[in-house]
XYZ file of N, CA and C in Angstrom:
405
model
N -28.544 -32.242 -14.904
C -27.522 -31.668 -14.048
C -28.224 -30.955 -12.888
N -27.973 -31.146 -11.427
C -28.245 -30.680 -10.358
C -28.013 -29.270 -10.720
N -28.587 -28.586 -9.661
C -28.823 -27.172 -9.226
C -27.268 -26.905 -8.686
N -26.935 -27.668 -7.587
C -25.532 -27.768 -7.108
C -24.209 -28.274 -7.545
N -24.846 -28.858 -8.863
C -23.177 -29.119 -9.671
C -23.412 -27.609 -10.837
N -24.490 -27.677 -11.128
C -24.414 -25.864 -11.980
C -23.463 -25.146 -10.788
N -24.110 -25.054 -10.002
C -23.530 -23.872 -9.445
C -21.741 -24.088 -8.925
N -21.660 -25.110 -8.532
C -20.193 -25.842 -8.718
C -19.242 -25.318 -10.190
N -20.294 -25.792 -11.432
C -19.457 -25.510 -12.651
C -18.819 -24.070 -12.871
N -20.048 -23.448 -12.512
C -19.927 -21.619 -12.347
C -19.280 -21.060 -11.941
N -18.754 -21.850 -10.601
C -17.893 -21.242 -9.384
C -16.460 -21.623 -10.011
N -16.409 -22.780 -10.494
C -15.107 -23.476 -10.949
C -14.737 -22.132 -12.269
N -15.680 -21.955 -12.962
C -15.576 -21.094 -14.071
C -15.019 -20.074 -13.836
N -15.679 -19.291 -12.563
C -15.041 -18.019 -11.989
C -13.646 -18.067 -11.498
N -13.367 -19.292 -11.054
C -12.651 -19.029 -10.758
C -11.309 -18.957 -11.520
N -11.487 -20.231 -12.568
C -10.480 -20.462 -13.492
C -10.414 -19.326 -13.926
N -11.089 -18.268 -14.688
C -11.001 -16.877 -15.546
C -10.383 -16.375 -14.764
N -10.719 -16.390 -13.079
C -10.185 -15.320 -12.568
C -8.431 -15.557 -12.487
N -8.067 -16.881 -12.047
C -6.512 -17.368 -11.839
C -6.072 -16.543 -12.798
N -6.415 -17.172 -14.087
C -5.408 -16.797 -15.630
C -5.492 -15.437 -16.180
N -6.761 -14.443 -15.162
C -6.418 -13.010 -15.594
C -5.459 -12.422 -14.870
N -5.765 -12.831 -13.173
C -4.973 -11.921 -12.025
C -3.854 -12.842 -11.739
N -3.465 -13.884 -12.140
C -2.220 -14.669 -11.476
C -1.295 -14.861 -12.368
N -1.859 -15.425 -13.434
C -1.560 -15.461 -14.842
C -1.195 -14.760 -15.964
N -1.531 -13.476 -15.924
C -1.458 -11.981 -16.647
C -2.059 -12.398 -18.125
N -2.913 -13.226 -18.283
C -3.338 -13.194 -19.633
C -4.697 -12.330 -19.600
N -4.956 -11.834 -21.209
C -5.952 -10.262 -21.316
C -6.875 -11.151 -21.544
N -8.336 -10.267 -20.956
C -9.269 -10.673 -21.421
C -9.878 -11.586 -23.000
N -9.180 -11.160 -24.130
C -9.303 -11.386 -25.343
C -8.517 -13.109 -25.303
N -7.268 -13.286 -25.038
C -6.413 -14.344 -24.558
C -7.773 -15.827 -23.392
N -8.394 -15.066 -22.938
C -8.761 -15.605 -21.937
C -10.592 -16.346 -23.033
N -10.405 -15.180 -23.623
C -12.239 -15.360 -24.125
C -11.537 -16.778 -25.080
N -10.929 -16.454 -25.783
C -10.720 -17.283 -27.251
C -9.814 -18.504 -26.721
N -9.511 -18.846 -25.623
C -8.988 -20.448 -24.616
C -10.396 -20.693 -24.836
N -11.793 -20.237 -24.107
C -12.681 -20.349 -23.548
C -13.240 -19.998 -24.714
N -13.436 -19.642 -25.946
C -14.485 -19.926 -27.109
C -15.657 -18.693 -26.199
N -15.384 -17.648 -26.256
C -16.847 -16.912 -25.692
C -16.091 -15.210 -26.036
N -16.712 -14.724 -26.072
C -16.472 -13.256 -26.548
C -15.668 -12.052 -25.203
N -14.944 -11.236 -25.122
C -14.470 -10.722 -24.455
C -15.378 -9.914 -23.665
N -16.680 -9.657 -24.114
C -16.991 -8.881 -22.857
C -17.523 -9.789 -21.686
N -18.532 -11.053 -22.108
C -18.545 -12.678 -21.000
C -17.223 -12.322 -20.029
N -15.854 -12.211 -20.745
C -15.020 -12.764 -19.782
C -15.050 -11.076 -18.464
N -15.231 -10.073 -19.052
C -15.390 -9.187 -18.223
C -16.021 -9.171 -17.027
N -17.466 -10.035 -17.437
C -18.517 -9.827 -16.533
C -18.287 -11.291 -15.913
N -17.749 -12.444 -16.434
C -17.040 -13.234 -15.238
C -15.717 -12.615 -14.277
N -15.063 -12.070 -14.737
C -14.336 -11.018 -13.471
C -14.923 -10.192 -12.887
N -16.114 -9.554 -13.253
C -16.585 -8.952 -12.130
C -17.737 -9.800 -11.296
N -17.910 -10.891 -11.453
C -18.947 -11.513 -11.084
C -17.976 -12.159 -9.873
N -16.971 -12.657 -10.224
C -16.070 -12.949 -9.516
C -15.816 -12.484 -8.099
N -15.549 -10.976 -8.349
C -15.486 -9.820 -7.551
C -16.576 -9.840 -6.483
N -17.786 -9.400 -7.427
C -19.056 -9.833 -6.986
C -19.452 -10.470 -5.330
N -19.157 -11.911 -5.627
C -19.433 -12.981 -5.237
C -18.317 -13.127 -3.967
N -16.947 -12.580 -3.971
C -16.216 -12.678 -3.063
C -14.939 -13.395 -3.417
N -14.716 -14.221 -4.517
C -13.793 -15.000 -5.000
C -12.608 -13.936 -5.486
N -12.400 -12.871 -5.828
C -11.326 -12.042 -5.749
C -11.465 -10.946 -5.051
N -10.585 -10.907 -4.395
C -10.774 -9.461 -3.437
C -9.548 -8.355 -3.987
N -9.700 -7.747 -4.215
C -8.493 -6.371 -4.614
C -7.508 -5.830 -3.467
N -6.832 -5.578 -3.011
C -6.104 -4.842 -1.736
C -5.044 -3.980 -2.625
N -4.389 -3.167 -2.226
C -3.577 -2.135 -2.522
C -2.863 -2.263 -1.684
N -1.657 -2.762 -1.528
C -0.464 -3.002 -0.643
C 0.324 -1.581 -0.300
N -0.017 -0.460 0.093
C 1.100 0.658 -0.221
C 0.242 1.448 1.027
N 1.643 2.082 1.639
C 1.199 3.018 2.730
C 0.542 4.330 1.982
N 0.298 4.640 0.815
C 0.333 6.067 0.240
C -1.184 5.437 -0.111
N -1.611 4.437 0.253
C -3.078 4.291 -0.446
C -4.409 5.367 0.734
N -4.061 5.393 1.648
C -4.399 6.416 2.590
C -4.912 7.379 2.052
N -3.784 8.481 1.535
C -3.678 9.561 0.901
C -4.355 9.918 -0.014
N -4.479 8.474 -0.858
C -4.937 8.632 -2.398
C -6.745 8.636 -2.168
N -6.981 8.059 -0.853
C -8.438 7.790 -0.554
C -9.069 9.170 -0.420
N -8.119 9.940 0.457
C -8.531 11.122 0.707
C -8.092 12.077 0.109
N -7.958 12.252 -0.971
C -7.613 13.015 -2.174
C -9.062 12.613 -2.728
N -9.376 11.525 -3.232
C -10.795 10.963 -3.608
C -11.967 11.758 -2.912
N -12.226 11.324 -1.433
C -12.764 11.941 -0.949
C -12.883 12.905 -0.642
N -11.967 14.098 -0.419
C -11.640 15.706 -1.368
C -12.398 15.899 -2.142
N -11.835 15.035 -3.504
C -12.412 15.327 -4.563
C -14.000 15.709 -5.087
N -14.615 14.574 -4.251
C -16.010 14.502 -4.195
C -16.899 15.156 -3.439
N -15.888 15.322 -2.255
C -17.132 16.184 -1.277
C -16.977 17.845 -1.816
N -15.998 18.076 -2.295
C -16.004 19.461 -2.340
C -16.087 19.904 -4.291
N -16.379 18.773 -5.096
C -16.295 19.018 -6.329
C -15.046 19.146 -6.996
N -14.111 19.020 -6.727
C -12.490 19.262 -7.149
C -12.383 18.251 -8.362
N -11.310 18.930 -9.531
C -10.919 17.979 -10.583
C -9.818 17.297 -9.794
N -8.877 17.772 -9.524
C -7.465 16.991 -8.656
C -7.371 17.268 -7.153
N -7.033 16.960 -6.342
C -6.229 17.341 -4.902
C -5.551 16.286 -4.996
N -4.475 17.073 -3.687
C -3.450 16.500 -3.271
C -3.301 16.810 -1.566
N -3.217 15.121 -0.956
C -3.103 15.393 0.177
C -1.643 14.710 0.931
N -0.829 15.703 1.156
C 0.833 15.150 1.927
C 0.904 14.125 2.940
N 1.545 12.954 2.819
C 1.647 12.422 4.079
C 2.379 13.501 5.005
N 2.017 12.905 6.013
C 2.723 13.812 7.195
C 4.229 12.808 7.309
N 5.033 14.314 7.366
C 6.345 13.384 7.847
C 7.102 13.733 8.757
N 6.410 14.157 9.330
C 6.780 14.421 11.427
C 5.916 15.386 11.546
N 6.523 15.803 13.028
C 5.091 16.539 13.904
C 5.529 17.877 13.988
N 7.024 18.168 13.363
C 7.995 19.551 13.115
C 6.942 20.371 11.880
N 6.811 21.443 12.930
C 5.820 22.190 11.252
C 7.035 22.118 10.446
N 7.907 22.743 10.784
C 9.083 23.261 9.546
C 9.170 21.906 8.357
N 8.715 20.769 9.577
C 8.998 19.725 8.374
C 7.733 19.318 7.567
N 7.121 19.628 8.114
C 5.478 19.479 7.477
C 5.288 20.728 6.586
N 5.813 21.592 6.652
C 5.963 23.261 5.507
C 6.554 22.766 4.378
N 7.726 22.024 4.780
C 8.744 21.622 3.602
C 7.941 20.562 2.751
N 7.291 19.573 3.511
C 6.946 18.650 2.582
C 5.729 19.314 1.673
N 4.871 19.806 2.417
C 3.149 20.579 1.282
C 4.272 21.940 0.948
N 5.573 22.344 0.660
C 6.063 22.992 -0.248
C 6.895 22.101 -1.510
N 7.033 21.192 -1.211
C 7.324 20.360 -2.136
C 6.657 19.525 -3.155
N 5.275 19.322 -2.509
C 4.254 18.450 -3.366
C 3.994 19.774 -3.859
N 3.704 21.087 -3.589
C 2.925 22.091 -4.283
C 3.622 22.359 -5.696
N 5.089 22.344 -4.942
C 6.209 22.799 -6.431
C 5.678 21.278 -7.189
N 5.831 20.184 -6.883
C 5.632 19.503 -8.012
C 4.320 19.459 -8.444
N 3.567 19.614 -8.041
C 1.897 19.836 -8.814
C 2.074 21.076 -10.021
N 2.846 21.921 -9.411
C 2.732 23.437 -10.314
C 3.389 22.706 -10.958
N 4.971 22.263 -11.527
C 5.544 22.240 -12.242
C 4.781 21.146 -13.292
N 3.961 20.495 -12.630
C 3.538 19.024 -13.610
C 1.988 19.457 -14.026
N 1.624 20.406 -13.706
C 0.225 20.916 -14.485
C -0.274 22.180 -14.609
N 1.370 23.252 -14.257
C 0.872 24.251 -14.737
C 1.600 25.452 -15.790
N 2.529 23.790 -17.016
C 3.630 24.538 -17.769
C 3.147 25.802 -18.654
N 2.369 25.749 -18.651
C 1.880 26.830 -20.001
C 1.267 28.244 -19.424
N 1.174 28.177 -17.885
C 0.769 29.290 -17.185
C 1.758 30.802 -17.303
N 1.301 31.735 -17.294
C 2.640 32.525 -17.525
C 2.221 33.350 -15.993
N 0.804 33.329 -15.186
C 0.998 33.908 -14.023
C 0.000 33.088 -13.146
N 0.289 32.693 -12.039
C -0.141 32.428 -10.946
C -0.658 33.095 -9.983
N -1.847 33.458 -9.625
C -2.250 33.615 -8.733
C -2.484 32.801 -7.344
N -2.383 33.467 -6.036
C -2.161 32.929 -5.199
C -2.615 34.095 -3.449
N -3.752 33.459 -3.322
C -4.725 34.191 -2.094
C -4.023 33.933 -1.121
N -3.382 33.039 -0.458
C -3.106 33.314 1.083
C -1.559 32.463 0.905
N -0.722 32.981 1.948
C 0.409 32.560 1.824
C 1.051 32.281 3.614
N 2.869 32.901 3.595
C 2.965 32.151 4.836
C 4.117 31.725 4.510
N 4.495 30.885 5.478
C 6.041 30.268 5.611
C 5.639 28.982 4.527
N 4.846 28.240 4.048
C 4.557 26.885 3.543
C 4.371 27.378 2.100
N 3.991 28.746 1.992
C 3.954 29.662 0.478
C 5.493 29.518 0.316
N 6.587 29.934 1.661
C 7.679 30.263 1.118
C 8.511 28.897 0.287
N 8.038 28.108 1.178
C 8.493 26.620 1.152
C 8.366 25.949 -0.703
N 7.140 26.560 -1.131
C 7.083 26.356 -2.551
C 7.328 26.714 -3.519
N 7.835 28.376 -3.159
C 8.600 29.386 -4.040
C 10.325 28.285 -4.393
N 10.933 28.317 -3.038
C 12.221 27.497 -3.243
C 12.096 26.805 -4.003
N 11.230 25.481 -4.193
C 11.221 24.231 -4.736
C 10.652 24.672 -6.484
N 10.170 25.659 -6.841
C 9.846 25.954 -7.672
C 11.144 26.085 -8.495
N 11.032 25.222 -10.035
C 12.193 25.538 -11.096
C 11.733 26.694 -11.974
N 12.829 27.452 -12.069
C 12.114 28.385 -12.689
C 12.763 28.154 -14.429
């Protein structure tokens, strides 16, 4: 067997694993035991896949922005979570309301068991999160 039908077979390989994981929705385990080879092979043919250029990932969503730079937050400054608001106009009042609204829902979704909050600097966008806060 040529050098160039190996590498043909390989490519064909990648690619088939890749169809029937990402197009197909069948699990790795589903995919190994069609293919007689153990589940972690089929792993490292999806990422080889990846690899090589034959699947590319995209994130279809305007909020993927956000989520990048929440990431990058995260890392440059050491943070377990952030949260960064889309902007939703150029009205502070409306830009107060919205980072008072993500704040109330961050508190309410990770800080049930708190019985006091502290809180260093405040402001009209402080007030904005008091409202939205359930008490």
């Amino acid at each position: 067997m040529s050098h160039a039908e190996l590498g043909r077979r390989r490519r064909r390989q990648l690619v088939k694993v890749a169809h029937l994981y990402y197009t197909d929705g069948w699990t790795q385990q589903e995919i190994a035991k069609k293919l007689n080879v153990s589940r972690p092979v089929i792993s490292k043919l999806l990422q080889k896949a990846k690899d090589v250029g034959i699947v590319e990932v995209y994130i279809k969503d305007e909020s993927i922005h956000t989520v990048e730079l929440e990431k990058q937050l995260e890392t440059t400054f050491q943070l377990t979570d952030a949260v960064v608001v889309p902007s939703v106009g150029t009205m502070s009042e409306m830009v107060k309301r919205a980072v008072g609204q993500a704040g109330a829902y961050y508190l309410s979704k990770n800080m049930k068991n708190a019985e006091k909050i502290g809180i260093s600097w405040g402001g009209t966008t402080l007030a904005e999160l008091v409202k939205r806060i359930s008490v």
